[in-house]
XYZ file of C-alpha atoms in Angstrom:
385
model
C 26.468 -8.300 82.810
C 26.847 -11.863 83.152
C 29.852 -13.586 84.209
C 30.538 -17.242 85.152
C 27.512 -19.155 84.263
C 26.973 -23.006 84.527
C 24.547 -24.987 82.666
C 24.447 -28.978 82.684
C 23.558 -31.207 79.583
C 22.472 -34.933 80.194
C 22.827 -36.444 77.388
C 22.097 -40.388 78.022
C 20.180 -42.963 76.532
C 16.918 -44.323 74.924
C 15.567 -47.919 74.851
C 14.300 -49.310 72.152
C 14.081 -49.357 68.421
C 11.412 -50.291 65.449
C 11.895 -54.262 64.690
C 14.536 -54.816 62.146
C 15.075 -50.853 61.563
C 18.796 -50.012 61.708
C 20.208 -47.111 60.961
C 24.139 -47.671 58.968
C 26.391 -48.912 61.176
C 29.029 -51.525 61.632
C 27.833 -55.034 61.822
C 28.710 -58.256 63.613
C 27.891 -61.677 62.423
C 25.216 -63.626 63.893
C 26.779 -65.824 67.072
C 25.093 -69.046 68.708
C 24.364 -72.390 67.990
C 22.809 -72.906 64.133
C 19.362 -71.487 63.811
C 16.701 -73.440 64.027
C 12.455 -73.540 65.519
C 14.032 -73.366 68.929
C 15.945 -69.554 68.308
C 15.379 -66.199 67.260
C 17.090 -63.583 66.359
C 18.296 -60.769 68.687
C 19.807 -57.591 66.933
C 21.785 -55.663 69.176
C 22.710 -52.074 68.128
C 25.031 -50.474 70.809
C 25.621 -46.290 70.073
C 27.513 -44.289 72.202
C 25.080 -41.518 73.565
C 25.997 -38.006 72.361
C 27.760 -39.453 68.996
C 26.470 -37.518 65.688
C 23.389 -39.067 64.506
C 21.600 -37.481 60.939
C 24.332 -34.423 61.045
C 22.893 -33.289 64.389
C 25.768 -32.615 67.338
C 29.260 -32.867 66.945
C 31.930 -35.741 66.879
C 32.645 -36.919 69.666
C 36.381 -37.472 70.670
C 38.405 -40.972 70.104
C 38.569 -40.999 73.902
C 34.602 -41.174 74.433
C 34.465 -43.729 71.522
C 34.119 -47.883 71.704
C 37.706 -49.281 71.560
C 36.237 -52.725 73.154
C 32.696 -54.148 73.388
C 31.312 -56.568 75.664
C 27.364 -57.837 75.156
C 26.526 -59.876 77.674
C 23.080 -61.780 77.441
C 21.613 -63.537 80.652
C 18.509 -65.732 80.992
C 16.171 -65.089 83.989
C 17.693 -67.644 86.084
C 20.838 -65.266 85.800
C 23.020 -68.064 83.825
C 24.821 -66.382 80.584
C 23.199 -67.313 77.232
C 25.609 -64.985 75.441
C 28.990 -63.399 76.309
C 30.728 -61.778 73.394
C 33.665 -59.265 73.482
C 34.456 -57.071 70.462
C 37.716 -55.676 69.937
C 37.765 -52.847 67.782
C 41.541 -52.537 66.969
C 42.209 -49.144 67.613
C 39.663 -48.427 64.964
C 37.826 -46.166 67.861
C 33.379 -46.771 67.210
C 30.556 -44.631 68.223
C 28.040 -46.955 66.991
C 28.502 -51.251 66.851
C 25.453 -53.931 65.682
C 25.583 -57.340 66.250
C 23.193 -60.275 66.060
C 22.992 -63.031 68.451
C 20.744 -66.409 68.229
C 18.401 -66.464 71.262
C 16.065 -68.480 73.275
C 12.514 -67.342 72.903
C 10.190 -66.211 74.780
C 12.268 -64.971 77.565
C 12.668 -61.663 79.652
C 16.793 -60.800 79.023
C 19.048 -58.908 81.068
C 21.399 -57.437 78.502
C 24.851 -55.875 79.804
C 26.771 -53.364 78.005
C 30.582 -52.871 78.457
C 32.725 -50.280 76.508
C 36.570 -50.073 77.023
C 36.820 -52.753 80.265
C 40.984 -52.451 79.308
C 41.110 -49.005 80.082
C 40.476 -50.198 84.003
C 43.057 -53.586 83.672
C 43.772 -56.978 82.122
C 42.620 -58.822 85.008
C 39.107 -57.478 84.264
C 39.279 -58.470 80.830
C 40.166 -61.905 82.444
C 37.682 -62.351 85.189
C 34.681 -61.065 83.001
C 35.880 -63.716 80.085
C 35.444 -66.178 82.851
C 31.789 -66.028 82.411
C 30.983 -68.351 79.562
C 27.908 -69.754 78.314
C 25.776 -71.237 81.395
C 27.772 -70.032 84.105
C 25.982 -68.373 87.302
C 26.861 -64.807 89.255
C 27.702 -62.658 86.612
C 25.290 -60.104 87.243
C 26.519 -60.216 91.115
C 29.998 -59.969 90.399
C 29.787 -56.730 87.690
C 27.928 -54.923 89.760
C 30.266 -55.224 92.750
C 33.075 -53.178 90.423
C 34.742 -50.378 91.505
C 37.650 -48.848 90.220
C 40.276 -45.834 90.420
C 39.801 -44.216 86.636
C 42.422 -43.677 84.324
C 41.257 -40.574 81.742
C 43.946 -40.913 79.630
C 42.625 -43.734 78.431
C 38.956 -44.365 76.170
C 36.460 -43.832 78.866
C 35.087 -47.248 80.525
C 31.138 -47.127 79.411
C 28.049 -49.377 80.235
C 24.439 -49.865 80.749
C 21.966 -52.499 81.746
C 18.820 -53.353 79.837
C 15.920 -56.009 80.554
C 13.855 -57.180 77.459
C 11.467 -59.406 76.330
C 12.276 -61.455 73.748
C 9.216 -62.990 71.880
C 8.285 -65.732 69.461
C 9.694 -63.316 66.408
C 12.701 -62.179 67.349
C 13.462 -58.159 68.206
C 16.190 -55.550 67.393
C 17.060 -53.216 69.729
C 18.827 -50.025 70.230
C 20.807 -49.714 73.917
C 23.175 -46.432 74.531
C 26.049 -46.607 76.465
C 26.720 -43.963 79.375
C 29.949 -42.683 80.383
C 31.121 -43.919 83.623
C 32.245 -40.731 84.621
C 30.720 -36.803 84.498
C 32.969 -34.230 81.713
C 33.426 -30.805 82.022
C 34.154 -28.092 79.688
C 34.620 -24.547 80.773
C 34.687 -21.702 78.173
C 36.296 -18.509 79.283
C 35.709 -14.902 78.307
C 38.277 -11.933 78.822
C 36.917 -8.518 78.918
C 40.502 -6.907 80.233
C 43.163 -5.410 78.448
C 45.661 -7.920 78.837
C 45.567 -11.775 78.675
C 45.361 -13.637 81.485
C 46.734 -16.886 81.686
C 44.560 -19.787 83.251
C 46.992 -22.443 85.453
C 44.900 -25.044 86.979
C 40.996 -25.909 87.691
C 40.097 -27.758 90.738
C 36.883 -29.661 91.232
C 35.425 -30.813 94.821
C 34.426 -33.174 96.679
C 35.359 -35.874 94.037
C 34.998 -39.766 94.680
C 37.944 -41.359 94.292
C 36.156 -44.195 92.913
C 33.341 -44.991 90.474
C 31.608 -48.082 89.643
C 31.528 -49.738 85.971
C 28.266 -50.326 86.560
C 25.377 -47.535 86.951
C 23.417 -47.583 90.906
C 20.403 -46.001 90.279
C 17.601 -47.734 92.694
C 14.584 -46.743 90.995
C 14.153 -48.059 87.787
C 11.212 -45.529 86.456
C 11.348 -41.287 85.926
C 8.632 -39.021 85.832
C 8.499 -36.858 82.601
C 5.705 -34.337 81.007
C 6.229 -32.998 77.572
C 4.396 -29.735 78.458
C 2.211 -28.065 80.661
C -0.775 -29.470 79.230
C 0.865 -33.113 78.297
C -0.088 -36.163 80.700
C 2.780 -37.597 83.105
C 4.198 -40.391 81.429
C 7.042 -42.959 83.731
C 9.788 -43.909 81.616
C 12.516 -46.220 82.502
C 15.634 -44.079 83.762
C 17.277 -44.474 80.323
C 14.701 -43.125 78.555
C 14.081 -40.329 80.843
C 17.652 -38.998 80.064
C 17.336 -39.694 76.509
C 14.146 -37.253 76.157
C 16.116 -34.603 78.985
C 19.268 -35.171 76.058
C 17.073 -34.478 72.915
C 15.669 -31.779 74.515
C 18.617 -29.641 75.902
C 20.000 -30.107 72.309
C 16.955 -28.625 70.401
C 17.222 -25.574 73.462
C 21.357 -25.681 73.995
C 20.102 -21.553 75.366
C 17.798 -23.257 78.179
C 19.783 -22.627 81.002
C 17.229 -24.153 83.680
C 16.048 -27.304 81.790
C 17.868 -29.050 84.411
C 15.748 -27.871 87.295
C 12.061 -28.492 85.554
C 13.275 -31.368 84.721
C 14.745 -32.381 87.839
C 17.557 -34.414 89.131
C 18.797 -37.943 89.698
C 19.567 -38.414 93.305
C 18.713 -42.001 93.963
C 22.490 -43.797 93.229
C 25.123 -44.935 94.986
C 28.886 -44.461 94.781
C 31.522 -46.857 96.293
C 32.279 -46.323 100.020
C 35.092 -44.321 99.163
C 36.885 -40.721 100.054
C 35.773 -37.440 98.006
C 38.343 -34.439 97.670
C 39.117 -31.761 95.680
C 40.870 -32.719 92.103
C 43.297 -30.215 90.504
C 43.675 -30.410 86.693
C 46.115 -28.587 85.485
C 46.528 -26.323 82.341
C 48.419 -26.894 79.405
C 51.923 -25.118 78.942
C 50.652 -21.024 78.406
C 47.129 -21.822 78.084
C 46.067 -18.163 77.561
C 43.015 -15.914 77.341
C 44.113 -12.970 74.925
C 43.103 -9.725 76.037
C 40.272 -7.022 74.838
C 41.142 -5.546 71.401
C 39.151 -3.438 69.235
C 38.203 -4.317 65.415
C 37.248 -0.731 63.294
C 35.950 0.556 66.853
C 34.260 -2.970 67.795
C 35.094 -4.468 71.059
C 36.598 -8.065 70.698
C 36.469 -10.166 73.852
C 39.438 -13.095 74.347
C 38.419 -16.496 74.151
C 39.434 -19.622 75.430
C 38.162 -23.238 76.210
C 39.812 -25.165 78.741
C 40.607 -28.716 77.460
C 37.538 -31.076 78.770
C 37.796 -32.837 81.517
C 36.574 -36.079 83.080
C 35.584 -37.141 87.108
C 34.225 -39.845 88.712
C 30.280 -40.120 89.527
C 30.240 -38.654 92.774
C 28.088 -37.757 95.752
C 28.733 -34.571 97.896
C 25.761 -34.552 100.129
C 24.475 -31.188 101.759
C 24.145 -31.112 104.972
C 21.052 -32.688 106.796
C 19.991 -33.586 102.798
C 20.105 -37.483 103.732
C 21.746 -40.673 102.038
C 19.738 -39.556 98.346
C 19.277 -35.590 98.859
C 20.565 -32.756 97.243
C 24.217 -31.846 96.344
C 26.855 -29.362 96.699
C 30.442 -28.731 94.492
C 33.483 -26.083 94.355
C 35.236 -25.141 91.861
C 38.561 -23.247 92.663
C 40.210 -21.131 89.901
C 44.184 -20.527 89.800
C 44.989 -17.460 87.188
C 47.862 -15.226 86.696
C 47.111 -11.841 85.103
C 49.217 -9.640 82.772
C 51.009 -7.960 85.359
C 52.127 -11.592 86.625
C 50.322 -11.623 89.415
C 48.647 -14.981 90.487
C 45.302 -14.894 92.423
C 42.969 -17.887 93.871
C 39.114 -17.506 93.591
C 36.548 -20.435 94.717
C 33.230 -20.684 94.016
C 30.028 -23.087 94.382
C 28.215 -24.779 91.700
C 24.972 -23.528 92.223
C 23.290 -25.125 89.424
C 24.371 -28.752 89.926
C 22.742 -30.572 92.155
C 23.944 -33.698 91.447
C 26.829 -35.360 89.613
C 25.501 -38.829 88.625
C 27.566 -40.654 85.620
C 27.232 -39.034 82.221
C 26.850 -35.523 83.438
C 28.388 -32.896 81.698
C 29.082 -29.365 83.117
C 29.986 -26.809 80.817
C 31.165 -23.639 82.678
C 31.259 -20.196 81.490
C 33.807 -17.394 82.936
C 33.594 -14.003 82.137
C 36.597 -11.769 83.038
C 36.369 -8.013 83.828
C 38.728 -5.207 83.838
C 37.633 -4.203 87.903
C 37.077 -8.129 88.984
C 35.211 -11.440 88.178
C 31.988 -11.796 88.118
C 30.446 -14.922 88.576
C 26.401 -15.708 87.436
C 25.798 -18.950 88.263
C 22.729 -19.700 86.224
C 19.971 -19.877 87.475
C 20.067 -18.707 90.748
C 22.142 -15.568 91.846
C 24.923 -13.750 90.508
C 28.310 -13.343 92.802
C 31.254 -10.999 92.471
C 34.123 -13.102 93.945
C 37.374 -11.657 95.893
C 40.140 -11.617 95.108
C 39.637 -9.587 91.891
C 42.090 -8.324 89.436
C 43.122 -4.693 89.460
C 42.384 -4.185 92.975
């Protein structure tokens, strides 16, 4: 019988769209100087990946929605051609279009920004600083690190670089969390409830940078056995991982045939374990039986967010493979409180945008832990021992 089991959806971004092809969304006026032989236009449509698109998924939270929007457009020499910041109001937006007046006939680097308040005002500040024709922007976002606050809309971004022709383009760029959510579902097989009081995570980063630090820019992907190998930019490479996972939520180890990202970096900063409490009697009810049925407890642990990190393995070098704990607090209906920690054996990395969703299954003589896909594990201490 299965009990804990741990399966990881990536759910990221894709590149590009059809020329002049949106989809309904809201809409931003044309910025730049007046149109004329010497501009084109640029439509930028900026979606938050994992927001409902054609009834598909679910709606995401206010707190993984746009509050703020910065597009930030760059000529090749690096100088800013655009720098426009979007403030939503409150009025929280998975999905934003706006169309700027370009130069033509020019590669662009095109930065994203999502909620920049959530990490301070002097952000806000310094990254207004960078009007049109200034120098060093690209140099001075990258270098960003900061401490998150998760009470607060989650800080999103992502880089692009696209050629801009004679005709103008319209594009379609996805945002990425800056951090990795998890969601852990638990089932009670006992008689009595048992009451869940805190969730730790380790080894954590205490830091994460706005900006993602993956060094190679290209993924290898094949559609089936007998499709070619096709490189995709990184984006798009967790764009077809996302689409897939969602058509087979059941496929436990589309994470491994896939594979993993471990090329990234993560600020120079200390990792440790990260306790998240429960909320006030956050239960699991206990077993009961419906005309002879057996009716299992359930409960879902409010999601939670963590930085990007990097927990090396031992001898696995600076980009190898990865190792996390989890550590379970839980108080059963007898009132006794027991401790049980436990690896995560099917995540191998935690790079930004991750999400973890962690099933627990409770039994009357213990809890038994399948990590998915590799081995199954009966942890002590166990209930009714």
């Amino acid at each position: 019988m299965k009990g804990l089991s741990l399966h990881i959806f990536i759910r990221m971004a894709s590149l590009f769209c059809p020329l002049f092809m949106l989809t309904a969304c809201n809409r931003g006026f044309a910025d730049g100087p007046s149109l004329d032989a010497r501009t084109v236009m640029l439509g930028v449509t900026t979606e938050v990946l994992g927001s409902a698109r054609d009834g598909a998924g679910s709606e995401l939270p206010d707190i993984e929605k746009m509050n703020t929007l910065r597009i930030v457009v760059l000529h090749p020499d690096g100088t800013v051609e655009h720098n426009r910041f979007i403030d939503f109001g409150g009025s929280m937006q998975s999905e934003y279009t706006r169309f700027l007046e370009v130069r033509p006939n020019e590669k662009k680097s095109i930065f994203l920004i999502a909620n920049e308040t959530s990490i301070s005002s002097d952000l806000h500040a310094a990254l207004e600083a960078y009007t049109t024709g200034k120098q060093g922007f690209r140099e001075a976002v990258g270098r960003v690190s900061f401490v998150p606050d998760y009470s607060r809309p989650l800080p999103m971004s992502s880089v692009y670089e696209v050629e801009i022709g004679d005709a103008g383009r319209e594009c379609r760029f996805y945002l990425v969390r800056a951090a990795a959510k998890f969601t852990f579902r638990f089932t009670n097989r006992r008689s009595g409830a048992v009451a869940v009081n805190s969730i730790a995570v380790s080894d954590i980063a205490d830091e994460t940078y706005l900006m993602p630090r993956k060094i190679a820019p290209t993924m290898m992907f094949r559609e089936s056995e007998q499709s070619p190998l096709e490189e995709l930019y990184w984006i798009d490479w967790l764009k077809r991982v996302s689409d897939e996972s969602q058509q087979n939520p059941d496929d436990k180890g589309l994470a491994d045939r896939r594979g993993w990202i471990f090329d990234y970096d993560v600020p120079q900063t200390a990792h440790r374990s990260v306790t998240v409490q429960a909320p006030d009697d956050f239960r699991v009810a206990g077993l009961v039986y419906d005309m002879g049925v057996p009716r299992p407890g359930t409960a879902v642990f409010p999601a939670f967010f963590l930085p990007e990190s990097k927990s090396l393995k031992a001898d696995s070098g600076s980009y190898g493979e990865q190792e996390y704990f989890m550590t379970l607090s839980m108080t059963d209906s007898s009132n006794e409180t027991k401790t049980f920690r436990c690896p995560f054996d099917n995540l191998k990395s935690l790079f930004r945008n991750t999400h973890v969703t962690v099933d627990i299954l409770l039994h009357e003589k213990g809890i038994q832990v399948d990590v998915i896909p590799y081995s199954e594990v009966v942890l002590r201490p166990e209930f009714g021992l």
